[in-house]
Coordinates of C-alpha atoms in Angstrom, one line a residue:
X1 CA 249.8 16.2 -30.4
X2 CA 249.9 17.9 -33.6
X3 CA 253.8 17.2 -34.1
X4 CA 253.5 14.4 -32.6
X5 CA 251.2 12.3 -35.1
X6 CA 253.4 13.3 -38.1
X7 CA 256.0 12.1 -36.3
X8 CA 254.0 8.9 -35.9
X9 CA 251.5 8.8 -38.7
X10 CA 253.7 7.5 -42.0
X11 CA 255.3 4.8 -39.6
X12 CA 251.8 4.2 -38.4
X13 CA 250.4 3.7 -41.7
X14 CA 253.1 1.3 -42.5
X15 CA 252.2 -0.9 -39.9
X16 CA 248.6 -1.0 -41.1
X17 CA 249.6 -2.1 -44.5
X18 CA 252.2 -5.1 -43.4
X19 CA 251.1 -8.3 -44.6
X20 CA 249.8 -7.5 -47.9
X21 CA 251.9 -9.3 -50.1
X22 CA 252.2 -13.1 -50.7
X23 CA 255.3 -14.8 -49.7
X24 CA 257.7 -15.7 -52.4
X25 CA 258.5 -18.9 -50.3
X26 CA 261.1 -16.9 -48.7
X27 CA 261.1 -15.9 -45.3
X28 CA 262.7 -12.7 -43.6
X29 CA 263.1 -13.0 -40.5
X30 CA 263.3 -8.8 -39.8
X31 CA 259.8 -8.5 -42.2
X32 CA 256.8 -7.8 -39.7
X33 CA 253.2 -9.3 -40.0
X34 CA 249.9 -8.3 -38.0
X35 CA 250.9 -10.5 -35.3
X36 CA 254.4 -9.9 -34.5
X37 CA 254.6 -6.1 -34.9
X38 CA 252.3 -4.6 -32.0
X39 CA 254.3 -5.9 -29.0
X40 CA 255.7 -2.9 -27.8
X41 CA 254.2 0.4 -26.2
X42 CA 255.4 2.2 -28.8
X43 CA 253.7 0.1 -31.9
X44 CA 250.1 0.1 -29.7
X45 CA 250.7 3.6 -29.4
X46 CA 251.7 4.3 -33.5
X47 CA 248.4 2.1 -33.4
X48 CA 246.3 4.4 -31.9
X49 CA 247.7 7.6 -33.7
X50 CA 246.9 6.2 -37.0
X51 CA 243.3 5.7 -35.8
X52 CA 242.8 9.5 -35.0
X53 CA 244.6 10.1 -38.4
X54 CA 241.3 8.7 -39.9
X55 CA 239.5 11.8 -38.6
X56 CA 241.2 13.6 -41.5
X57 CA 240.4 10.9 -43.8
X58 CA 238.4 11.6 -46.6
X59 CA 234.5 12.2 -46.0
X60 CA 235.8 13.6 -42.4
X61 CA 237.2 16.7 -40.7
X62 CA 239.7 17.7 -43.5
X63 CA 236.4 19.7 -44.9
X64 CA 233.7 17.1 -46.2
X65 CA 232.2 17.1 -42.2
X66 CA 231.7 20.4 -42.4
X67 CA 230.4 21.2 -45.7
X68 CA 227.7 17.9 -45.7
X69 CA 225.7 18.9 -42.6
X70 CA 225.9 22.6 -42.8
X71 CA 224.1 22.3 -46.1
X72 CA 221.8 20.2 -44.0
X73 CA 221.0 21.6 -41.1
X74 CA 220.4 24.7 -43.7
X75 CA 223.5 26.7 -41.5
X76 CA 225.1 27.5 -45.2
X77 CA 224.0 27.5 -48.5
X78 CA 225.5 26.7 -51.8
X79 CA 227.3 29.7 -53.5
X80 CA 227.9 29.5 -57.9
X81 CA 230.9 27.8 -57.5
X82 CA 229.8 25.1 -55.4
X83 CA 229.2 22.0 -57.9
X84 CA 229.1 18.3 -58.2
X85 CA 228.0 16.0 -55.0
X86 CA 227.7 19.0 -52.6
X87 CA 225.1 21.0 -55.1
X88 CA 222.4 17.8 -54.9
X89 CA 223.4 17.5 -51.2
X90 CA 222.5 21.2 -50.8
X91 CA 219.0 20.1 -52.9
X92 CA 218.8 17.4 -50.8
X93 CA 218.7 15.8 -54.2
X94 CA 220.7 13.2 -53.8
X95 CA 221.1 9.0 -53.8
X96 CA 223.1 6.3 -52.8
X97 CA 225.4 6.4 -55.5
X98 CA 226.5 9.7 -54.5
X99 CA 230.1 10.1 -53.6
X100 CA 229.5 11.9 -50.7
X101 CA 227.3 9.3 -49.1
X102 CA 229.8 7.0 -49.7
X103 CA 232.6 8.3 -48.7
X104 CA 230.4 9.7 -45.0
X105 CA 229.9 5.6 -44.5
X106 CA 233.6 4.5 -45.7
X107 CA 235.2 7.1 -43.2
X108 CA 233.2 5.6 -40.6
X109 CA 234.3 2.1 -41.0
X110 CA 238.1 2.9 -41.9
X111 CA 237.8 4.7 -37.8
X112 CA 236.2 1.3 -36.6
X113 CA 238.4 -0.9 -38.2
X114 CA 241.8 0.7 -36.8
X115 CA 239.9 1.1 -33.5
X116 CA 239.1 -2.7 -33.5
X117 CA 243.4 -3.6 -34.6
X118 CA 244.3 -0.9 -31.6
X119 CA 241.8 -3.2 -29.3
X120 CA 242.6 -6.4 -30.2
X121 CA 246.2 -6.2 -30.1
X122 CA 246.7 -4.0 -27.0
X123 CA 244.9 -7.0 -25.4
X124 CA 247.6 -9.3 -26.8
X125 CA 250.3 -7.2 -25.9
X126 CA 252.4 -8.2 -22.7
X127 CA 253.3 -4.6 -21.0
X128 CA 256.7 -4.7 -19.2
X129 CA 256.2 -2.8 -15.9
X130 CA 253.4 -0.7 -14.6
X131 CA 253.5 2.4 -16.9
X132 CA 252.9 -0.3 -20.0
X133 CA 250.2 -1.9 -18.2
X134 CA 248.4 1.7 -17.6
X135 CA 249.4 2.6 -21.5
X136 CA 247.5 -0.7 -22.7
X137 CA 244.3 0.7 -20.5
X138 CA 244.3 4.0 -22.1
X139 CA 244.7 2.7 -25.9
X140 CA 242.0 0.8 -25.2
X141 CA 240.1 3.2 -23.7
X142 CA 240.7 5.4 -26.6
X143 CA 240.0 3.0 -29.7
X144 CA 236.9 2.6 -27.7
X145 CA 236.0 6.4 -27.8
X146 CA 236.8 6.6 -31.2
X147 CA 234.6 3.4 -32.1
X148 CA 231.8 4.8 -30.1
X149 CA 232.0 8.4 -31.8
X150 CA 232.3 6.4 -35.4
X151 CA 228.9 4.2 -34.1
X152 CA 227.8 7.3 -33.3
X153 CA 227.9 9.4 -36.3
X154 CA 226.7 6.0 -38.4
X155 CA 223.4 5.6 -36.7
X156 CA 222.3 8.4 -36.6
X157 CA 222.8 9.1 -40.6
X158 CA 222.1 5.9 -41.6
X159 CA 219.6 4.3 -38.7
X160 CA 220.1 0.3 -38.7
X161 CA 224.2 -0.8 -39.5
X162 CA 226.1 -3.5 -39.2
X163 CA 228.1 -4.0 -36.4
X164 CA 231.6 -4.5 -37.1
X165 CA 233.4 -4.8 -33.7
X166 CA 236.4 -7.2 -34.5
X167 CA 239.3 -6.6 -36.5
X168 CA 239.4 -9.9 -39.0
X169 CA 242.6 -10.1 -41.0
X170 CA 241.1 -13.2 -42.8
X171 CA 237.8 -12.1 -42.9
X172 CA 235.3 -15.1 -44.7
X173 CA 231.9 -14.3 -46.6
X174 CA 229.7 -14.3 -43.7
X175 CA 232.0 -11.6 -42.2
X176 CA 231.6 -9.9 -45.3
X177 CA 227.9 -9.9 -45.8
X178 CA 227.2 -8.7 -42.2
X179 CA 223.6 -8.0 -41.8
X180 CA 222.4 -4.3 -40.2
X181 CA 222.2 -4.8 -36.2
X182 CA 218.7 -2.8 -34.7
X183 CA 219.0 0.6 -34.0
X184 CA 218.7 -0.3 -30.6
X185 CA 221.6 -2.9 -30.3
X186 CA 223.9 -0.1 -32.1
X187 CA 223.1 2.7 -29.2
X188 CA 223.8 0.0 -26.8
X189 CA 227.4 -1.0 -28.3
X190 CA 228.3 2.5 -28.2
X191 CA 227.0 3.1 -24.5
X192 CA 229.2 0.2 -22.9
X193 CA 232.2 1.1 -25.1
X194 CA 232.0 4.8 -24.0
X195 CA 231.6 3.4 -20.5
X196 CA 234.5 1.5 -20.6
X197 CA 236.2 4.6 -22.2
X198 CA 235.2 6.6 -19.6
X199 CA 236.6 4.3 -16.7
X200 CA 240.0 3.8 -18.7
X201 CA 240.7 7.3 -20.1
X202 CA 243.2 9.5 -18.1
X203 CA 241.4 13.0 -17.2
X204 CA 244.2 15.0 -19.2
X205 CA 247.4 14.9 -20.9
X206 CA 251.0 16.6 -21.5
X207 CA 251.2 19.2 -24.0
X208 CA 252.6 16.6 -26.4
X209 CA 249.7 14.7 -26.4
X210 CA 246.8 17.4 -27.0
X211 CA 243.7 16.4 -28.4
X212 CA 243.5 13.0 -27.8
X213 CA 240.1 11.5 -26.0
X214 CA 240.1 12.5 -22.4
X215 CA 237.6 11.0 -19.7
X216 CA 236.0 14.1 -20.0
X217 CA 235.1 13.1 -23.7
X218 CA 233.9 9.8 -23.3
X219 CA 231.2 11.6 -20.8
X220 CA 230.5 14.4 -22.6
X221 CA 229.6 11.4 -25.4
X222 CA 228.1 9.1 -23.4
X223 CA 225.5 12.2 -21.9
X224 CA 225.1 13.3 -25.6
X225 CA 224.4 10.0 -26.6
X226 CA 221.5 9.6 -24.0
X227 CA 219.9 12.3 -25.1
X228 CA 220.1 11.6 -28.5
X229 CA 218.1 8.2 -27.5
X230 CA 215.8 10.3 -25.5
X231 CA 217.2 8.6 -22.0
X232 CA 216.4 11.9 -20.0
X233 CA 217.8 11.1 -16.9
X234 CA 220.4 9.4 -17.4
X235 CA 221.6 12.3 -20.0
X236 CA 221.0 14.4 -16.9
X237 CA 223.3 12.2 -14.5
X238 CA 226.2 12.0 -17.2
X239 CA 226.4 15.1 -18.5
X240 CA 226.2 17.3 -14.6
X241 CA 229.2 15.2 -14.5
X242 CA 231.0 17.7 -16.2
X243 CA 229.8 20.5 -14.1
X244 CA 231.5 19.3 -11.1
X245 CA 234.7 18.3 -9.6
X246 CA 237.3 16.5 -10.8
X247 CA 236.1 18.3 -14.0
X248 CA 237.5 21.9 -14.8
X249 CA 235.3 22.9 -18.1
X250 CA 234.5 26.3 -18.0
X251 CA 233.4 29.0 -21.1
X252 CA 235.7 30.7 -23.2
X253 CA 235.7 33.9 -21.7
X254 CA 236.3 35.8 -25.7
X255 CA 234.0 33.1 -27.8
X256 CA 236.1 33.3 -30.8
X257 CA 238.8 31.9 -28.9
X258 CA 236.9 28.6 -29.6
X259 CA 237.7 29.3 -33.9
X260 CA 241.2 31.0 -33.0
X261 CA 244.3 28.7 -34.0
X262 CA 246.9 30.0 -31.4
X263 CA 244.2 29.4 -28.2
X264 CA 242.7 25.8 -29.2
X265 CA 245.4 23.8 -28.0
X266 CA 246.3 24.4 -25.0
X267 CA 243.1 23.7 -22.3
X268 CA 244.8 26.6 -20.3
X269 CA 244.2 29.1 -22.6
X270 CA 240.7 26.9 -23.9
X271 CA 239.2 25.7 -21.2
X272 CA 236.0 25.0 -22.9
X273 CA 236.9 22.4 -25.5
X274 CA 236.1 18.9 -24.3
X275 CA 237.1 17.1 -27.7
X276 CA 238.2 18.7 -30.6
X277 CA 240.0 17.5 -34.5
X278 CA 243.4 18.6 -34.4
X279 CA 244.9 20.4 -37.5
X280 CA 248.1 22.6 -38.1
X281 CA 249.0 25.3 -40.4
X282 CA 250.1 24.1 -44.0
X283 CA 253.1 26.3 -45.1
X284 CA 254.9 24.4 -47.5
X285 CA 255.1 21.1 -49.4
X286 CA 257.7 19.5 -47.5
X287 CA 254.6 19.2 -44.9
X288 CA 252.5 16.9 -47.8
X289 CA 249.9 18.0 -50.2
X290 CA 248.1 21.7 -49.8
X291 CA 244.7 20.0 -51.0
X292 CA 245.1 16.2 -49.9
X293 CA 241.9 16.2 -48.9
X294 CA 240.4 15.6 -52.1
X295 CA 242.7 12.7 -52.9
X296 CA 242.1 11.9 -48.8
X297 CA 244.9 11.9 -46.2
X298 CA 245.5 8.5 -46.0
X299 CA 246.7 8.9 -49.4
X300 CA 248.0 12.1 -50.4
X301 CA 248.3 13.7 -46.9
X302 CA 251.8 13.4 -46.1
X303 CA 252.5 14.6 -43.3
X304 CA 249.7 17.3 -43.8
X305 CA 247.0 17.9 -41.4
X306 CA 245.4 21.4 -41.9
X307 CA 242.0 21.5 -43.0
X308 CA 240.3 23.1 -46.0
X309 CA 237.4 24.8 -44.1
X310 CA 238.0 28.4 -43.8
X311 CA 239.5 28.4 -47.9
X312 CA 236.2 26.3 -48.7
X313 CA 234.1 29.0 -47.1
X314 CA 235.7 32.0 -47.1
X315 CA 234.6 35.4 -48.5
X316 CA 237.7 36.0 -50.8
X317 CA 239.0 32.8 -51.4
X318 CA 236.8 29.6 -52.9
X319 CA 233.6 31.2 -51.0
X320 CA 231.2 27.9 -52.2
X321 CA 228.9 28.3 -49.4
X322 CA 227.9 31.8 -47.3
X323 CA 225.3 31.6 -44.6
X324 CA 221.6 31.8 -44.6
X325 CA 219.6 34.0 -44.3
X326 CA 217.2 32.1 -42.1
X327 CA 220.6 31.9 -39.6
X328 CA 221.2 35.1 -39.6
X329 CA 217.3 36.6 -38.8
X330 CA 217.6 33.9 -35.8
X331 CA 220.1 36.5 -33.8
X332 CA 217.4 38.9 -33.9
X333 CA 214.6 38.0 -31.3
X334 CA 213.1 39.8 -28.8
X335 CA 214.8 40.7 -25.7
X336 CA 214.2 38.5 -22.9
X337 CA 213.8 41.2 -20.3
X338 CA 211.6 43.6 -22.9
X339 CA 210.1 41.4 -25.2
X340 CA 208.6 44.0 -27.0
X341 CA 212.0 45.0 -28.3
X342 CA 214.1 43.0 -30.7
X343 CA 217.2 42.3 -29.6
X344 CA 220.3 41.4 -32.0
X345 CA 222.4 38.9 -29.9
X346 CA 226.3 39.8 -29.9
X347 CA 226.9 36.2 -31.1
X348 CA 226.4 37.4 -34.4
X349 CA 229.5 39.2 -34.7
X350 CA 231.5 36.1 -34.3
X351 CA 229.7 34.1 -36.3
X352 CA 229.1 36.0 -40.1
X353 CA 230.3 39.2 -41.8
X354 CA 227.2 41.3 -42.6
X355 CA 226.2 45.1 -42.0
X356 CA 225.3 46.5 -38.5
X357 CA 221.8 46.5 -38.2
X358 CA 221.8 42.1 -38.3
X359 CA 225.0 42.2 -35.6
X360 CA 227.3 41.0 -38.4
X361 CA 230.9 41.8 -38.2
X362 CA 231.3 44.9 -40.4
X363 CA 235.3 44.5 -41.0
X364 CA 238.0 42.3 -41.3
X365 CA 241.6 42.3 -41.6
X366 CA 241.9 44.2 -37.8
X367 CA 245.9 42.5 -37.8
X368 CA 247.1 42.9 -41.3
X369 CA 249.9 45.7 -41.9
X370 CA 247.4 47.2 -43.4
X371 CA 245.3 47.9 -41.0
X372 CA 241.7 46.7 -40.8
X373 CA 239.2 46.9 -44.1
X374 CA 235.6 47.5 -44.2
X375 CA 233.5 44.4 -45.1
X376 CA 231.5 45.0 -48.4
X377 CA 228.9 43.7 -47.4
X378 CA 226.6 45.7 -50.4
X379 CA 228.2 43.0 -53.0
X380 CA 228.9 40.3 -50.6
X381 CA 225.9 40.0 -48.6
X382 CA 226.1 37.5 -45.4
X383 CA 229.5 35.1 -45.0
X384 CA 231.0 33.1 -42.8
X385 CA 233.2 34.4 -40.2
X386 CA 233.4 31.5 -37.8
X387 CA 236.0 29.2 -38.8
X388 CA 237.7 31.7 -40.8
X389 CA 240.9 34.3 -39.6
X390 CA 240.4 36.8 -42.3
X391 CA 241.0 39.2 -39.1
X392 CA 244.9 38.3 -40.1
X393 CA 245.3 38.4 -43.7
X394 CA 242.7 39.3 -46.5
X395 CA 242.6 36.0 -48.5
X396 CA 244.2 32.9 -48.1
X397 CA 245.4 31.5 -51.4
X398 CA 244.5 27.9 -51.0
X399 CA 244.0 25.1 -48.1
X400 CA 246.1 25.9 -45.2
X401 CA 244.0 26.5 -41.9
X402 CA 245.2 25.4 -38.8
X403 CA 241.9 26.0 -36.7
X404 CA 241.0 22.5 -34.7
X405 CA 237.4 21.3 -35.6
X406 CA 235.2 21.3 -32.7
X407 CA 233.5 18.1 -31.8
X408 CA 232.0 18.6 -28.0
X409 CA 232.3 22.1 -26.1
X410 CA 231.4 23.0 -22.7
X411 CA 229.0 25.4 -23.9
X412 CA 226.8 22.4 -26.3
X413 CA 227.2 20.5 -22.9
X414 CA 225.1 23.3 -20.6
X415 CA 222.9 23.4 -22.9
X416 CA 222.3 19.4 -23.3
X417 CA 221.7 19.4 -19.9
X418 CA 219.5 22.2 -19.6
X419 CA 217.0 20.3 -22.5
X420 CA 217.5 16.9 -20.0
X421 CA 215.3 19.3 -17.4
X422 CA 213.2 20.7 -20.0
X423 CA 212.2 17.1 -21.4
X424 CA 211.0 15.6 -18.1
X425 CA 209.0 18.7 -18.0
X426 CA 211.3 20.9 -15.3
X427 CA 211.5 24.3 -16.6
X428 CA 212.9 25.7 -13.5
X429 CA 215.7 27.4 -11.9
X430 CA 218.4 24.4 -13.2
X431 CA 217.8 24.5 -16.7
X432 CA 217.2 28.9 -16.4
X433 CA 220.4 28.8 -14.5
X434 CA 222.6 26.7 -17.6
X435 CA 221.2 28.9 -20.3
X436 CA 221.6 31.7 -18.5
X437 CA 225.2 30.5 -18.1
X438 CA 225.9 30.5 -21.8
X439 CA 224.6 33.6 -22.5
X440 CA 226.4 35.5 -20.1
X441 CA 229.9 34.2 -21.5
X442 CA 232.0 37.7 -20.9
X443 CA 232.3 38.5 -24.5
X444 CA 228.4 37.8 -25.3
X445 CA 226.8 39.2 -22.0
X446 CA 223.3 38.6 -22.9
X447 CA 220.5 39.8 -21.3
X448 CA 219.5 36.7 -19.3
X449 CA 216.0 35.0 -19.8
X450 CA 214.0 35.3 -15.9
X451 CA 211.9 32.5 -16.3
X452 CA 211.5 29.9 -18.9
X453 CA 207.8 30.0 -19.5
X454 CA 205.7 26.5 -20.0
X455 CA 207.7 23.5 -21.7
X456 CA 207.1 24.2 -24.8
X457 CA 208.2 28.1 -24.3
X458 CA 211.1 26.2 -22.6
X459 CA 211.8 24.0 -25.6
X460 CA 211.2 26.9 -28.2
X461 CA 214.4 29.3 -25.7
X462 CA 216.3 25.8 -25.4
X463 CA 216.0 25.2 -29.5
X464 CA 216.8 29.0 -30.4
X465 CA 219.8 29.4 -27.8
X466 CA 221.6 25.6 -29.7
X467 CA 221.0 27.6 -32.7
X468 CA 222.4 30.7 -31.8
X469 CA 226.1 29.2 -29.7
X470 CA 226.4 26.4 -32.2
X471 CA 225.8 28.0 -35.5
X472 CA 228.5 26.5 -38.6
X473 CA 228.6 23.7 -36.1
X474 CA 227.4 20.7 -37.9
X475 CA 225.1 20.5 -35.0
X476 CA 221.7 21.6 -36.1
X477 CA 220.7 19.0 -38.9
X478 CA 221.3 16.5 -36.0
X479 CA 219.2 18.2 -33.8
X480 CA 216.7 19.3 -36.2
X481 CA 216.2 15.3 -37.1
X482 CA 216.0 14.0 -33.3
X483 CA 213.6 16.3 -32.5
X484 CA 211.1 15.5 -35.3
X485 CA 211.2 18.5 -36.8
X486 CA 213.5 18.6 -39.5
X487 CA 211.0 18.7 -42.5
X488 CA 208.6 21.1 -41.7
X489 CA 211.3 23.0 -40.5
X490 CA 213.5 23.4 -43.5
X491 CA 210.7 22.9 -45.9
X492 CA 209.6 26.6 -44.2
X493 CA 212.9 28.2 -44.5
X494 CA 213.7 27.4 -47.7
X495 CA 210.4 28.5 -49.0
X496 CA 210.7 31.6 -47.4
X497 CA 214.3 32.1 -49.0
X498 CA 214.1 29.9 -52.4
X499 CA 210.5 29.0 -53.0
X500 CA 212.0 24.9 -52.3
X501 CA 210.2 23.0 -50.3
X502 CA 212.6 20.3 -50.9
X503 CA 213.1 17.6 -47.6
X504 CA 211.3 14.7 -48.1
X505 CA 210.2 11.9 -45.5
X506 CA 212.9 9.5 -46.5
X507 CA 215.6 12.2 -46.0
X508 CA 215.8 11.6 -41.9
X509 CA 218.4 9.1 -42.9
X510 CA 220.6 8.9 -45.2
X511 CA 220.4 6.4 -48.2
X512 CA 223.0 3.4 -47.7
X513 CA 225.7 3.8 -50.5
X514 CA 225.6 1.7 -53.7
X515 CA 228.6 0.7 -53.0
X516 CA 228.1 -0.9 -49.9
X517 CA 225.1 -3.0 -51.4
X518 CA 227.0 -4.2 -53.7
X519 CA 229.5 -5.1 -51.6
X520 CA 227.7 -7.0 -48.8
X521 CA 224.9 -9.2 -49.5
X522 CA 222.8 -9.0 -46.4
X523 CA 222.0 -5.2 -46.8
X524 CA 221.3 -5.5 -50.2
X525 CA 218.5 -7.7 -49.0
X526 CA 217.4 -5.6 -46.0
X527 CA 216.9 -2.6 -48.5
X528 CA 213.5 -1.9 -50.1
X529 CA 214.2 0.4 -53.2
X530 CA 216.9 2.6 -53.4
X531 CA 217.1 4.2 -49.9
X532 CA 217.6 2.7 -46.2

């Protein structure tokens, strides 16, 4: 799919921008408007390309994804040459006239509002035979996944929004000044359109179509989402799903696999991935801009969809962010078979360069020419390795990564379910038997956990082992804040590593952007101060 949305993505883009001049009381005849030019397969389908484009938009997967909730969920912390928005971000300093909050809620909205034209004009759209009429099910199916995965990333940063779920050429002032829907009303939008994803997405594709949404994502969302709302069984019945038959997931047998640009595509080779952000190698500027994502792709991208990632946090190359020191004390526990031993978990070597006794990998550069180079760790201290391929060449020399961002793994989904059990209070051999899963991937192999103690032992395993697999995953600030726990929680790490105690109440949720209250009339009068 990678070649095949820059083959589709300028012509896509097009498409999106027809109809934005006035007439000049002329009319050509060959000129397309919003009406007559989706009424073919192949214009529904351009459609639907240029709404996964958005995932590279800016605020998104092209690096600003990455950075916002890694600082958050206190994965990474801010290096010296990290400045500007992602410094108070890092603080958690920050207000809604922030870029970055902006530009989180924009990206949102620019994936809702191409999901809602893909929707409304599949429906129009008159299919010619049989394969057409199964196309039209799929697009749909698939603007609806991407809608749900936009809802869902908006609700839980920003609580109460409004809900846009019509594509309005013409839009008047009450469409405009949409008031915020309840918090409840928005997790219920997202469960029937994942539903309806999940009934109308196909359960794989061809190689040329690679990464878009597969059944298999829309569950994998729909069980995530349950849990997130605290539906324990119902999280439980959607996401075993996934554990049986029709479905194939199955752990990477070599975990960095997973963060490894030649074995992501192909669900062969990667058999764990349930939904993943494309992105292919930059190499020259015939492809589009090296750093479009700080102009955004839908602007200066070109035909450019690499991500800025592993130059953003890499030890020799812009290095703005390294990892904690709180992350990297959490692989060292005690041995679940002789708990009066620490153990370091072999997860750590895939996850940060650091020296042997924390399990960090101690070299890098293993396929250069050159052969491979001893980390310095003495004047580098802890940095990312996940994410990164300094195991092929020793510094990058600017934004080029091709490695796919990881949304949903099979891995995040063992371990979802295992918590289902735990919160209804079954700490037994089901939720044992899916950690112990994880852990015994063939390139961690470690020692398995015997029983899982009371539920709040259980919950304390369950909490460690997400922290542990999904480390520099954007996953932990998410889970830190849905299980209550995010303040005292980073208020006591960064004490511990800054003397900061610096998460307040009102950071659960994010503030709603300036911009948008001074857009839209209705939240500005919903909002009390300066916040949510």
């Amino acid at each position: 799919m990678k070649k095949y949305i820059k083959f589709l993505l300028m012509t896509a883009l097009l498409a999106f921008s027809i109809g934005c001049k006035k007439d000049l009381n002329l009319t050509n005849k060959s000129a397309y408007t919003y009406d007559t030019y989706f009424n073919s397969d192949v214009a529904i389908n351009q459609a639907v390309v240029a709404t996964y484009a958005a995932l590279l938009h800016t605020g998104f997967w092209s690096g600003d994804y990455y950075t916002t909730f890694d600082l958050l969920g206190y994965d990474a912390k801010n290096n010296q040459p990290l400045l500007g928005d992602y410094l108070q971000v890092a603080q958690y300093n920050f207000g809604p006239d922030l870029d970055v909050m902006n530009n989180t809620w924009s990206v949102f909205y620019q994936l809702i509002a191409r999901a809602n034209v893909v929707i409304d004009r599949a429906q129009v759209w008159k299919p010619a035979n049989a394969a057409e009429t199964t196309d039209q099910a799929q697009y749909v199916a698939e603007a609806k996944f991407l809608r749900a995965y936009a809802y869902f990333n908006l609700v839980n940063c920003f609580g109460r929004v409004p809900l846009r779920t019509k594509y309005l050429p013409l839009p008047t002032p009450a469409d405009i000044n949409m008031p915020r829907s309840s918090v409840a009303d928005v997790w219920a939008f997202i469960e029937q359109d994942l539903k309806d994803a999940e009934a109308g997405l196909p359960m794989s594709y061809p190689a040329t179509s690679y990464g878009r949404a597969t059944q298999g994502a829309a569950v994998a969302l729909l069980g995530k989402s349950y849990l997130y709302e605290k539906k324990w069984t119902q999280a439980q019945t959607e996401l075993t799903k996934l554990t049986q038959q029709p479905y194939t997931y199955a752990l990477a047998p070599v975990y960095n696999n997973l963060f490894d640009d030649p074995n992501q595509d192909n669900p062969a080779l990667n058999p764990e991935t349930i939904f993943q952000v494309m992105n292919q190698q930059w190499t020259d500027w015939g492809i589009g801009n090296q750093y479009y994502m700080f102009g955004g792709q839908e602007t200066w991208g070109g035909k450019a969809t690499h991500t800025v990632r592993a130059q953003s946090y890499g030890f020799n190359d812009w290095n703005n962010v390294y990892v904690t020191t709180t992350a990297v004390k959490a692989f060292t526990y005690p041995n679940p078979q002789n708990p009066s031993v620490n153990y370091v978990d072999p997860r750590a070597a895939f996850t940060f360069y650091g020296d042997a006794a924390s399990g960090g990998q101690t070299q890098y550069c293993q396929q250069c020419a050159t052969g491979p180079i001893a980390y310095p760790f003495a004047t580098k201290g802890y940095e990312w390795l996940k994410y990164e391929y300094y195991n092929k060449v020793a510094t990058f020399g600017g934004p080029q990564s091709g490695i796919n961002g990881q949304v949903i793994r099979y891995a995040d989904v063992l371990l979802m379910l295992a918590e289902s059990y735990i919160q209804q209070g079954n700490t037994g051999d089901k939720p044992l038997a899916l950690i112990n899963q994880v852990r015994s991937r063939p390139s961690v192999n470690a020692p398995l956990y015997t029983s899982l103690g009371s539920q709040t032992d259980a919950m304390r395993i369950l909490m460690r082992e997400r922290q542990l697999e999904l480390t520099g995953e954007q996953v932990r600030y998410f889970d830190l804040i849905r299980w209550g726990i995010a303040k005292q929680t980073i208020n006591a790490e960064r004490q511990i590593e800054d003397g900061t105690q610096p998460f307040q109440d009102k950071n659960v949720l994010f503030p709603i952007p300036l911009a948008e209250k001074n857009a839209n009339s209705a939240i500005a009068k919903d909002i009390s101060g300066d916040w949510n």
